[in-house]
């Protein structure tokens, strides 16, 4: 039985939501294993739009089990709000179809405030976070002072844990001349919502072991993209967690031996939200048009995404780092109107050609892309579901992209609709 991990091979926003939803028709269990409510997935099902932030994409399908693993950081109020929001659209969320790891860390109000304080103070050097408190929460987790889901079950334990974490945060807040958080107020607010959260809490690692033993198909759903990985991304312009597929094991309590196929979601061009290097960015009309046609605005923040040509060097690098088996190519139809399409196949840095993204931030900002050009197809590809129906120039671009990055293209998405997908290789049936 093949369990599948889905990750973004670029800077996120590659269209993972649709692909995970599409794959979840075969899966029995869908697991989020890192990130928080800074990662948004947009699903379009029978023309109904679902914008998910924390809930796994499988939640919209009847008969599926959705899980938030221990590697996810959870804003409990945001989660409860999202559950109520999706219930209004006819999706039922119960302990039978949704569970949370009892060891997941909680994002608290002072985490979000610290995120905002740091971003505002950074000026031109700001990272471009979503200001949701993700980073500060991960810092507390690593610092062994975070409040975890299980802590909500005991008032005395919660009291001790809050005492510990507030010693740290209030000391910083004093120095910044910000208001001090009062433990009793925060404790009261947490105990008030505790029953609503705890009814979903379980030892997820144990549940996953049961699912594996009963040969359930498990789909692991990554957030953001590999280029935002805290170790392998464009540091410091990254997220606060590891986004590479190996994190599916540690972020859920499932052994790496249970992962059978790694699917990298890859946009047919490149986008990025927030600050940081972007070698192929197009600050011109072509970039503007890509953004308009691709509706490139963040699901969570509605921030406008920066757009550019497909960067083959970067995707080839993320494939090597993460062990991606196949690529789901998305938003091919956004390129339909272009006379010429370009792909970055090399960089130039200080007069020398290089074939990888250098680690130094200064170098990342200074590299210049070297392109290979392809003729556009000037034909509508939206909604095509068979490879043979694609225009020849589109096929040439796809085959050249596949050859350069060194990974098989297993599917091609031609619209936001679930069924507008060309399936070449089924990850769940891969040998």
Tab-separated table of C-alpha atoms in Angstrom:
chain	number	residue	atom	x	y	z
A	1	UNK	CA	0.000	0.000	0.000
A	2	UNK	CA	1.408	3.380	-1.058
A	3	UNK	CA	1.062	6.296	1.320
A	4	UNK	CA	1.637	9.619	-0.420
A	5	UNK	CA	3.260	12.872	0.754
A	6	UNK	CA	2.279	16.055	-1.082
A	7	UNK	CA	4.630	19.048	-0.856
A	8	UNK	CA	5.134	22.313	-2.723
A	9	UNK	CA	8.342	22.380	-4.769
A	10	UNK	CA	8.558	26.195	-4.957
A	11	UNK	CA	7.657	29.014	-2.508
A	12	UNK	CA	4.192	27.692	-1.770
A	13	UNK	CA	0.906	28.638	-3.469
A	14	UNK	CA	1.466	25.963	-6.125
A	15	UNK	CA	-2.109	24.674	-6.001
A	16	UNK	CA	-1.672	21.934	-3.385
A	17	UNK	CA	-5.246	22.267	-2.137
A	18	UNK	CA	-6.813	21.130	-5.386
A	19	UNK	CA	-4.329	18.278	-5.877
A	20	UNK	CA	-4.718	17.021	-2.296
A	21	UNK	CA	-8.483	17.186	-2.645
A	22	UNK	CA	-8.265	15.320	-5.952
A	23	UNK	CA	-6.012	12.627	-4.437
A	24	UNK	CA	-8.139	12.342	-1.321
A	25	UNK	CA	-10.812	10.597	-3.388
A	26	UNK	CA	-8.501	7.566	-3.147
A	27	UNK	CA	-7.135	8.211	0.360
A	28	UNK	CA	-8.777	7.140	3.592
A	29	UNK	CA	-6.852	9.530	5.854
A	30	UNK	CA	-5.453	13.036	5.190
A	31	UNK	CA	-2.782	14.398	7.576
A	32	UNK	CA	-1.348	17.914	7.976
A	33	UNK	CA	2.150	17.612	9.455
A	34	UNK	CA	3.595	21.153	9.775
A	35	UNK	CA	2.790	24.854	9.568
A	36	UNK	CA	-0.218	26.614	10.991
A	37	UNK	CA	-3.084	28.830	9.849
A	38	UNK	CA	-0.629	30.874	7.802
A	39	UNK	CA	-0.988	28.290	5.014
A	40	UNK	CA	-4.123	28.515	2.911
A	41	UNK	CA	-5.636	26.025	0.491
A	42	UNK	CA	-8.422	26.990	-1.898
A	43	UNK	CA	-10.700	24.217	-3.164
A	44	UNK	CA	-13.337	24.632	-5.872
A	45	UNK	CA	-15.915	21.836	-5.748
A	46	UNK	CA	-19.016	22.028	-7.928
A	47	UNK	CA	-18.384	25.767	-8.205
A	48	UNK	CA	-18.452	26.088	-4.404
A	49	UNK	CA	-15.263	27.675	-3.004
A	50	UNK	CA	-13.702	26.425	0.228
A	51	UNK	CA	-10.813	28.400	1.735
A	52	UNK	CA	-9.054	26.259	4.317
A	53	UNK	CA	-6.300	27.443	6.643
A	54	UNK	CA	-5.790	24.743	9.284
A	55	UNK	CA	-8.209	21.996	8.357
A	56	UNK	CA	-6.744	19.364	5.993
A	57	UNK	CA	-8.200	19.356	2.482
A	58	UNK	CA	-9.770	15.939	3.043
A	59	UNK	CA	-12.305	17.458	5.450
A	60	UNK	CA	-14.603	18.395	2.572
A	61	UNK	CA	-14.986	14.742	1.511
A	62	UNK	CA	-17.450	12.453	3.267
A	63	UNK	CA	-16.016	9.288	4.754
A	64	UNK	CA	-12.456	10.613	5.105
A	65	UNK	CA	-10.514	11.144	8.327
A	66	UNK	CA	-8.594	14.419	8.661
A	67	UNK	CA	-5.738	14.887	11.126
A	68	UNK	CA	-3.588	17.733	12.462
A	69	UNK	CA	-0.271	16.173	13.489
A	70	UNK	CA	2.110	17.095	16.287
A	71	UNK	CA	4.208	19.176	13.871
A	72	UNK	CA	1.362	21.646	13.295
A	73	UNK	CA	1.037	24.732	15.512
A	74	UNK	CA	-2.610	25.437	16.274
A	75	UNK	CA	-4.382	28.680	17.086
A	76	UNK	CA	-7.358	27.160	18.953
A	77	UNK	CA	-9.645	30.134	18.378
A	78	UNK	CA	-8.813	30.230	14.658
A	79	UNK	CA	-9.465	26.488	14.412
A	80	UNK	CA	-12.865	26.699	16.082
A	81	UNK	CA	-13.780	29.639	13.847
A	82	UNK	CA	-12.775	27.698	10.744
A	83	UNK	CA	-14.808	24.683	11.864
A	84	UNK	CA	-17.905	26.874	12.295
A	85	UNK	CA	-17.263	28.526	8.946
A	86	UNK	CA	-17.062	25.233	7.066
A	87	UNK	CA	-20.085	23.815	8.879
A	88	UNK	CA	-22.143	26.640	7.366
A	89	UNK	CA	-21.162	25.284	3.937
A	90	UNK	CA	-22.563	21.869	4.770
A	91	UNK	CA	-19.365	20.126	5.944
A	92	UNK	CA	-19.721	18.328	9.260
A	93	UNK	CA	-16.650	18.255	11.541
A	94	UNK	CA	-16.834	15.658	14.340
A	95	UNK	CA	-14.408	13.579	16.432
A	96	UNK	CA	-15.185	10.732	14.039
A	97	UNK	CA	-13.769	12.508	10.969
A	98	UNK	CA	-11.294	14.963	12.534
A	99	UNK	CA	-8.583	14.629	15.167
A	100	UNK	CA	-5.755	16.725	16.614
A	101	UNK	CA	-2.497	15.442	18.046
A	102	UNK	CA	-2.516	15.839	21.818
A	103	UNK	CA	1.119	16.975	21.610
A	104	UNK	CA	0.579	19.802	19.092
A	105	UNK	CA	1.650	23.250	20.340
A	106	UNK	CA	-0.870	26.071	20.690
A	107	UNK	CA	-0.538	29.570	19.254
A	108	UNK	CA	-1.579	32.069	21.912
A	109	UNK	CA	-2.427	35.792	21.581
A	110	UNK	CA	1.033	36.956	22.650
A	111	UNK	CA	2.593	34.913	19.826
A	112	UNK	CA	0.628	36.850	17.230
A	113	UNK	CA	1.465	40.173	18.882
A	114	UNK	CA	5.179	39.308	18.961
A	115	UNK	CA	5.025	38.440	15.270
A	116	UNK	CA	3.541	41.864	14.515
A	117	UNK	CA	5.991	43.716	16.751
A	118	UNK	CA	8.998	42.120	15.064
A	119	UNK	CA	7.747	42.678	11.541
A	120	UNK	CA	6.921	46.321	12.196
A	121	UNK	CA	10.323	46.904	13.811
A	122	UNK	CA	12.216	45.230	10.954
A	123	UNK	CA	11.365	47.916	8.374
A	124	UNK	CA	12.899	47.091	4.999
A	125	UNK	CA	14.405	43.918	6.466
A	126	UNK	CA	11.043	42.352	7.319
A	127	UNK	CA	10.636	38.683	6.462
A	128	UNK	CA	7.094	38.997	5.162
A	129	UNK	CA	5.371	36.728	7.694
A	130	UNK	CA	1.589	36.432	7.791
A	131	UNK	CA	1.665	37.875	11.359
A	132	UNK	CA	-0.249	34.881	12.683
A	133	UNK	CA	2.176	33.992	15.483
A	134	UNK	CA	3.573	30.900	13.773
A	135	UNK	CA	7.267	31.695	14.269
A	136	UNK	CA	7.052	32.741	17.936
A	137	UNK	CA	5.044	29.587	18.699
A	138	UNK	CA	7.675	27.358	17.085
A	139	UNK	CA	10.318	29.226	19.095
A	140	UNK	CA	8.494	28.349	22.310
A	141	UNK	CA	8.187	24.746	21.185
A	142	UNK	CA	11.937	24.474	20.600
A	143	UNK	CA	12.525	26.367	23.870
A	144	UNK	CA	10.451	23.704	25.700
A	145	UNK	CA	7.979	26.186	27.113
A	146	UNK	CA	4.997	25.922	24.733
A	147	UNK	CA	1.440	25.128	25.794
A	148	UNK	CA	0.322	21.912	24.123
A	149	UNK	CA	-3.143	20.540	23.474
A	150	UNK	CA	-2.836	18.032	26.336
A	151	UNK	CA	-2.179	20.885	28.802
A	152	UNK	CA	-5.784	22.033	28.428
A	153	UNK	CA	-7.000	18.905	30.232
A	154	UNK	CA	-5.601	19.908	33.645
A	155	UNK	CA	-6.095	23.322	35.237
A	156	UNK	CA	-3.136	22.861	37.596
A	157	UNK	CA	-0.858	21.764	34.761
A	158	UNK	CA	-2.030	24.602	32.530
A	159	UNK	CA	-1.387	27.059	35.354
A	160	UNK	CA	2.219	25.845	35.732
A	161	UNK	CA	2.848	25.839	31.990
A	162	UNK	CA	1.468	29.367	31.581
A	163	UNK	CA	3.612	30.570	34.483
A	164	UNK	CA	6.680	29.270	32.662
A	165	UNK	CA	5.933	30.656	29.209
A	166	UNK	CA	4.828	34.063	30.499
A	167	UNK	CA	8.061	34.546	32.443
A	168	UNK	CA	9.807	34.506	29.097
A	169	UNK	CA	7.342	36.591	27.106
A	170	UNK	CA	6.575	39.192	29.754
A	171	UNK	CA	10.286	39.871	30.253
A	172	UNK	CA	10.592	40.648	26.546
A	173	UNK	CA	7.384	42.676	26.534
A	174	UNK	CA	8.621	44.791	29.466
A	175	UNK	CA	11.754	45.618	27.542
A	176	UNK	CA	9.645	46.619	24.533
A	177	UNK	CA	7.311	48.686	26.748
A	178	UNK	CA	4.328	46.514	25.867
A	179	UNK	CA	1.530	45.461	28.207
A	180	UNK	CA	2.173	42.446	30.436
A	181	UNK	CA	-0.002	39.377	29.913
A	182	UNK	CA	-1.933	38.273	32.979
A	183	UNK	CA	-1.884	34.553	33.542
A	184	UNK	CA	-5.354	34.278	35.096
A	185	UNK	CA	-7.100	35.992	32.178
A	186	UNK	CA	-5.358	33.811	29.619
A	187	UNK	CA	-5.976	30.671	31.673
A	188	UNK	CA	-9.668	31.469	31.952
A	189	UNK	CA	-9.957	31.992	28.196
A	190	UNK	CA	-8.165	28.721	27.457
A	191	UNK	CA	-10.216	26.705	29.944
A	192	UNK	CA	-13.355	28.158	28.386
A	193	UNK	CA	-12.543	26.629	24.975
A	194	UNK	CA	-10.736	23.540	26.295
A	195	UNK	CA	-13.700	21.127	25.967
A	196	UNK	CA	-14.246	22.176	22.348
A	197	UNK	CA	-10.602	21.415	21.495
A	198	UNK	CA	-10.055	18.350	23.672
A	199	UNK	CA	-12.922	16.423	22.100
A	200	UNK	CA	-10.754	16.156	18.953
A	201	UNK	CA	-7.488	15.388	20.802
A	202	UNK	CA	-5.899	11.949	20.439
A	203	UNK	CA	-2.467	10.284	20.381
A	204	UNK	CA	-2.249	10.655	16.622
A	205	UNK	CA	0.831	8.433	16.284
A	206	UNK	CA	-1.178	5.546	17.751
A	207	UNK	CA	-4.167	6.186	15.500
A	208	UNK	CA	-1.917	6.287	12.440
A	209	UNK	CA	-0.357	2.985	13.459
A	210	UNK	CA	-3.842	1.448	13.553
A	211	UNK	CA	-4.628	2.881	10.131
A	212	UNK	CA	-1.388	1.500	8.697
A	213	UNK	CA	-2.027	-1.949	10.171
A	214	UNK	CA	-5.497	-1.995	8.623
A	215	UNK	CA	-3.938	-0.943	5.297
A	216	UNK	CA	-5.657	2.414	5.056
A	217	UNK	CA	-4.340	4.787	2.389
A	218	UNK	CA	-2.768	7.835	4.057
A	219	UNK	CA	-2.187	11.164	2.351
A	220	UNK	CA	0.250	13.541	4.083
A	221	UNK	CA	-0.444	17.174	3.225
A	222	UNK	CA	2.390	19.710	3.411
A	223	UNK	CA	1.977	23.458	3.813
A	224	UNK	CA	3.964	26.235	2.084
A	225	UNK	CA	6.835	25.087	-0.179
A	226	UNK	CA	10.316	23.599	0.046
A	227	UNK	CA	11.961	26.941	-0.753
A	228	UNK	CA	10.453	28.211	2.516
A	229	UNK	CA	11.993	25.374	4.544
A	230	UNK	CA	13.869	26.753	7.566
A	231	UNK	CA	16.974	24.715	6.622
A	232	UNK	CA	16.781	24.383	2.845
A	233	UNK	CA	14.932	27.537	1.792
A	234	UNK	CA	15.987	31.132	1.076
A	235	UNK	CA	16.937	31.783	4.719
A	236	UNK	CA	16.079	34.037	6.544
A	237	UNK	CA	13.108	34.663	4.236
A	238	UNK	CA	11.539	31.348	5.180
A	239	UNK	CA	8.864	29.859	7.409
A	240	UNK	CA	9.623	28.522	10.890
A	241	UNK	CA	9.219	24.807	10.177
A	242	UNK	CA	10.716	22.177	7.916
A	243	UNK	CA	8.567	21.858	4.810
A	244	UNK	CA	10.494	19.000	3.161
A	245	UNK	CA	8.605	15.684	2.822
A	246	UNK	CA	10.678	13.873	5.460
A	247	UNK	CA	8.891	16.096	7.997
A	248	UNK	CA	5.735	14.076	7.310
A	249	UNK	CA	7.233	11.342	9.495
A	250	UNK	CA	8.332	13.514	12.436
A	251	UNK	CA	5.333	15.850	12.218
A	252	UNK	CA	2.812	13.045	12.511
A	253	UNK	CA	4.549	10.254	14.437
A	254	UNK	CA	4.577	7.990	11.409
A	255	UNK	CA	7.774	6.183	10.430
A	256	UNK	CA	9.513	7.210	7.180
A	257	UNK	CA	9.307	3.603	6.021
A	258	UNK	CA	5.556	4.076	5.598
A	259	UNK	CA	5.980	6.788	2.936
A	260	UNK	CA	5.691	5.306	-0.538
A	261	UNK	CA	5.480	8.230	-2.962
A	262	UNK	CA	6.443	11.914	-2.766
A	263	UNK	CA	4.478	14.229	-5.037
A	264	UNK	CA	5.834	17.727	-5.647
A	265	UNK	CA	3.245	20.313	-6.655
A	266	UNK	CA	4.821	22.661	-9.181
A	267	UNK	CA	3.357	25.736	-10.840
A	268	UNK	CA	4.048	26.166	-14.581
A	269	UNK	CA	5.548	29.568	-13.697
A	270	UNK	CA	6.857	30.884	-10.356
A	271	UNK	CA	5.280	32.991	-7.610
A	272	UNK	CA	6.323	34.229	-4.209
A	273	UNK	CA	4.523	36.064	-1.389
A	274	UNK	CA	6.357	38.480	0.869
A	275	UNK	CA	10.005	39.484	0.931
A	276	UNK	CA	13.067	37.585	-0.205
A	277	UNK	CA	15.097	36.766	-3.314
A	278	UNK	CA	13.253	35.827	-6.514
A	279	UNK	CA	15.661	35.401	-9.480
A	280	UNK	CA	13.024	35.114	-12.238
A	281	UNK	CA	10.621	37.792	-10.966
A	282	UNK	CA	8.941	39.828	-13.708
A	283	UNK	CA	8.379	43.444	-12.699
A	284	UNK	CA	6.627	44.207	-15.971
A	285	UNK	CA	3.347	43.736	-17.806
A	286	UNK	CA	3.945	40.019	-18.336
A	287	UNK	CA	4.274	39.546	-14.570
A	288	UNK	CA	1.121	41.598	-14.009
A	289	UNK	CA	-0.791	39.521	-16.552
A	290	UNK	CA	0.327	36.245	-14.973
A	291	UNK	CA	-0.946	37.510	-11.633
A	292	UNK	CA	-4.324	38.529	-13.053
A	293	UNK	CA	-4.895	35.342	-15.074
A	294	UNK	CA	-3.658	33.137	-12.240
A	295	UNK	CA	-5.621	35.042	-9.564
A	296	UNK	CA	-2.403	35.290	-7.583
A	297	UNK	CA	-3.593	36.511	-4.215
A	298	UNK	CA	-2.947	34.721	-0.917
A	299	UNK	CA	-5.762	32.560	0.481
A	300	UNK	CA	-5.036	33.611	4.066
A	301	UNK	CA	-3.871	37.230	3.732
A	302	UNK	CA	-5.114	38.250	0.246
A	303	UNK	CA	-1.622	39.608	-0.381
A	304	UNK	CA	-0.658	40.001	-4.019
A	305	UNK	CA	1.877	37.387	-5.136
A	306	UNK	CA	5.005	38.273	-7.055
A	307	UNK	CA	5.141	36.477	-10.417
A	308	UNK	CA	7.944	35.312	-12.704
A	309	UNK	CA	9.097	32.720	-15.217
A	310	UNK	CA	9.493	29.075	-14.275
A	311	UNK	CA	12.794	28.583	-12.445
A	312	UNK	CA	14.015	25.133	-13.467
A	313	UNK	CA	17.217	25.485	-11.448
A	314	UNK	CA	15.313	25.938	-8.199
A	315	UNK	CA	12.809	23.145	-8.820
A	316	UNK	CA	15.579	20.748	-9.840
A	317	UNK	CA	17.317	21.638	-6.561
A	318	UNK	CA	14.216	21.064	-4.405
A	319	UNK	CA	13.644	17.723	-6.124
A	320	UNK	CA	17.152	16.590	-5.199
A	321	UNK	CA	16.785	17.830	-1.613
A	322	UNK	CA	13.425	16.209	-1.015
A	323	UNK	CA	13.433	12.996	-3.052
A	324	UNK	CA	10.355	13.904	-5.066
A	325	UNK	CA	9.115	10.983	-7.196
A	326	UNK	CA	6.708	12.858	-9.434
A	327	UNK	CA	5.484	16.353	-10.266
A	328	UNK	CA	1.918	17.632	-10.439
A	329	UNK	CA	2.160	20.583	-12.826
A	330	UNK	CA	-0.455	23.245	-12.095
A	331	UNK	CA	-1.851	26.385	-13.749
A	332	UNK	CA	-0.665	25.500	-17.240
A	333	UNK	CA	-3.680	27.371	-18.637
A	334	UNK	CA	-2.397	30.675	-17.182
A	335	UNK	CA	0.285	30.659	-19.919
A	336	UNK	CA	-2.231	30.280	-22.777
A	337	UNK	CA	-2.064	33.872	-24.085
A	338	UNK	CA	1.720	34.283	-24.179
A	339	UNK	CA	3.659	34.597	-27.451
A	340	UNK	CA	6.850	33.418	-25.777
A	341	UNK	CA	7.502	31.466	-22.579
A	342	UNK	CA	10.813	31.335	-20.749
A	343	UNK	CA	12.421	28.858	-18.380
A	344	UNK	CA	15.455	29.593	-16.212
A	345	UNK	CA	18.107	26.929	-16.857
A	346	UNK	CA	21.174	28.525	-15.257
A	347	UNK	CA	22.334	31.479	-13.165
A	348	UNK	CA	25.100	34.010	-13.542
A	349	UNK	CA	26.870	35.269	-10.410
A	350	UNK	CA	29.849	37.635	-10.499
A	351	UNK	CA	30.519	36.775	-14.118
A	352	UNK	CA	30.408	32.999	-13.584
A	353	UNK	CA	27.677	30.528	-14.486
A	354	UNK	CA	26.297	28.321	-11.707
A	355	UNK	CA	23.648	25.603	-11.725
A	356	UNK	CA	22.257	25.903	-8.174
A	357	UNK	CA	20.951	28.509	-5.752
A	358	UNK	CA	23.848	29.696	-3.550
A	359	UNK	CA	23.310	29.673	0.210
A	360	UNK	CA	24.378	33.284	0.920
A	361	UNK	CA	21.453	35.712	0.958
A	362	UNK	CA	23.495	38.434	-0.769
A	363	UNK	CA	24.306	36.060	-3.630
A	364	UNK	CA	20.665	34.985	-3.911
A	365	UNK	CA	19.662	38.608	-4.449
A	366	UNK	CA	22.425	39.204	-7.007
A	367	UNK	CA	22.197	36.157	-9.261
A	368	UNK	CA	20.889	36.714	-12.778
A	369	UNK	CA	18.744	34.118	-14.543
A	370	UNK	CA	19.765	32.612	-17.874
A	371	UNK	CA	16.735	31.600	-19.916
A	372	UNK	CA	15.716	29.147	-22.578
A	373	UNK	CA	12.793	30.377	-24.688
A	374	UNK	CA	9.808	28.428	-26.012
A	375	UNK	CA	7.079	29.494	-28.447
A	376	UNK	CA	3.665	29.966	-26.845
A	377	UNK	CA	0.651	27.945	-27.942
A	378	UNK	CA	-1.912	30.786	-28.061
A	379	UNK	CA	-4.721	28.291	-27.558
A	380	UNK	CA	-7.113	27.713	-24.669
A	381	UNK	CA	-6.051	24.722	-22.559
A	382	UNK	CA	-8.453	25.314	-19.678
A	383	UNK	CA	-10.378	22.193	-18.739
A	384	UNK	CA	-8.391	19.764	-20.948
A	385	UNK	CA	-8.264	16.299	-19.360
A	386	UNK	CA	-6.220	14.321	-21.879
A	387	UNK	CA	-2.577	14.806	-22.874
A	388	UNK	CA	-3.274	14.252	-26.565
A	389	UNK	CA	-5.670	17.224	-26.586
A	390	UNK	CA	-2.995	19.709	-25.534
A	391	UNK	CA	-1.494	21.951	-28.258
A	392	UNK	CA	1.892	20.794	-29.548
A	393	UNK	CA	3.794	23.792	-28.190
A	394	UNK	CA	2.345	23.148	-24.747
A	395	UNK	CA	3.537	19.544	-24.933
A	396	UNK	CA	7.020	20.693	-25.977
A	397	UNK	CA	7.208	23.038	-22.998
A	398	UNK	CA	6.029	20.308	-20.623
A	399	UNK	CA	8.485	17.711	-21.942
A	400	UNK	CA	11.380	20.213	-21.813
A	401	UNK	CA	10.464	21.128	-18.236
A	402	UNK	CA	10.268	17.466	-17.236
A	403	UNK	CA	13.606	16.675	-18.849
A	404	UNK	CA	15.381	19.613	-17.194
A	405	UNK	CA	14.168	19.125	-13.618
A	406	UNK	CA	14.802	15.380	-13.718
A	407	UNK	CA	11.446	14.200	-12.375
A	408	UNK	CA	8.450	12.679	-14.093
A	409	UNK	CA	5.358	14.812	-14.512
A	410	UNK	CA	2.621	12.621	-13.084
A	411	UNK	CA	-0.333	14.968	-13.608
A	412	UNK	CA	-1.231	18.333	-15.132
A	413	UNK	CA	-3.873	20.682	-13.750
A	414	UNK	CA	-5.705	22.815	-16.318
A	415	UNK	CA	-8.168	24.697	-14.082
A	416	UNK	CA	-9.093	25.089	-10.397
A	417	UNK	CA	-11.889	22.503	-10.810
A	418	UNK	CA	-11.172	19.124	-9.209
A	419	UNK	CA	-11.714	17.032	-12.361
A	420	UNK	CA	-9.825	19.256	-14.814
A	421	UNK	CA	-6.671	17.191	-14.416
A	422	UNK	CA	-4.599	15.116	-16.822
A	423	UNK	CA	-3.518	11.976	-14.953
A	424	UNK	CA	-0.307	10.381	-16.202
A	425	UNK	CA	0.731	8.391	-13.125
A	426	UNK	CA	-1.376	7.611	-10.034
A	427	UNK	CA	0.800	8.120	-6.888
A	428	UNK	CA	-1.257	5.579	-4.930
A	429	UNK	CA	-0.579	2.913	-7.572
A	430	UNK	CA	3.037	3.746	-8.290
A	431	UNK	CA	5.511	0.852	-8.342
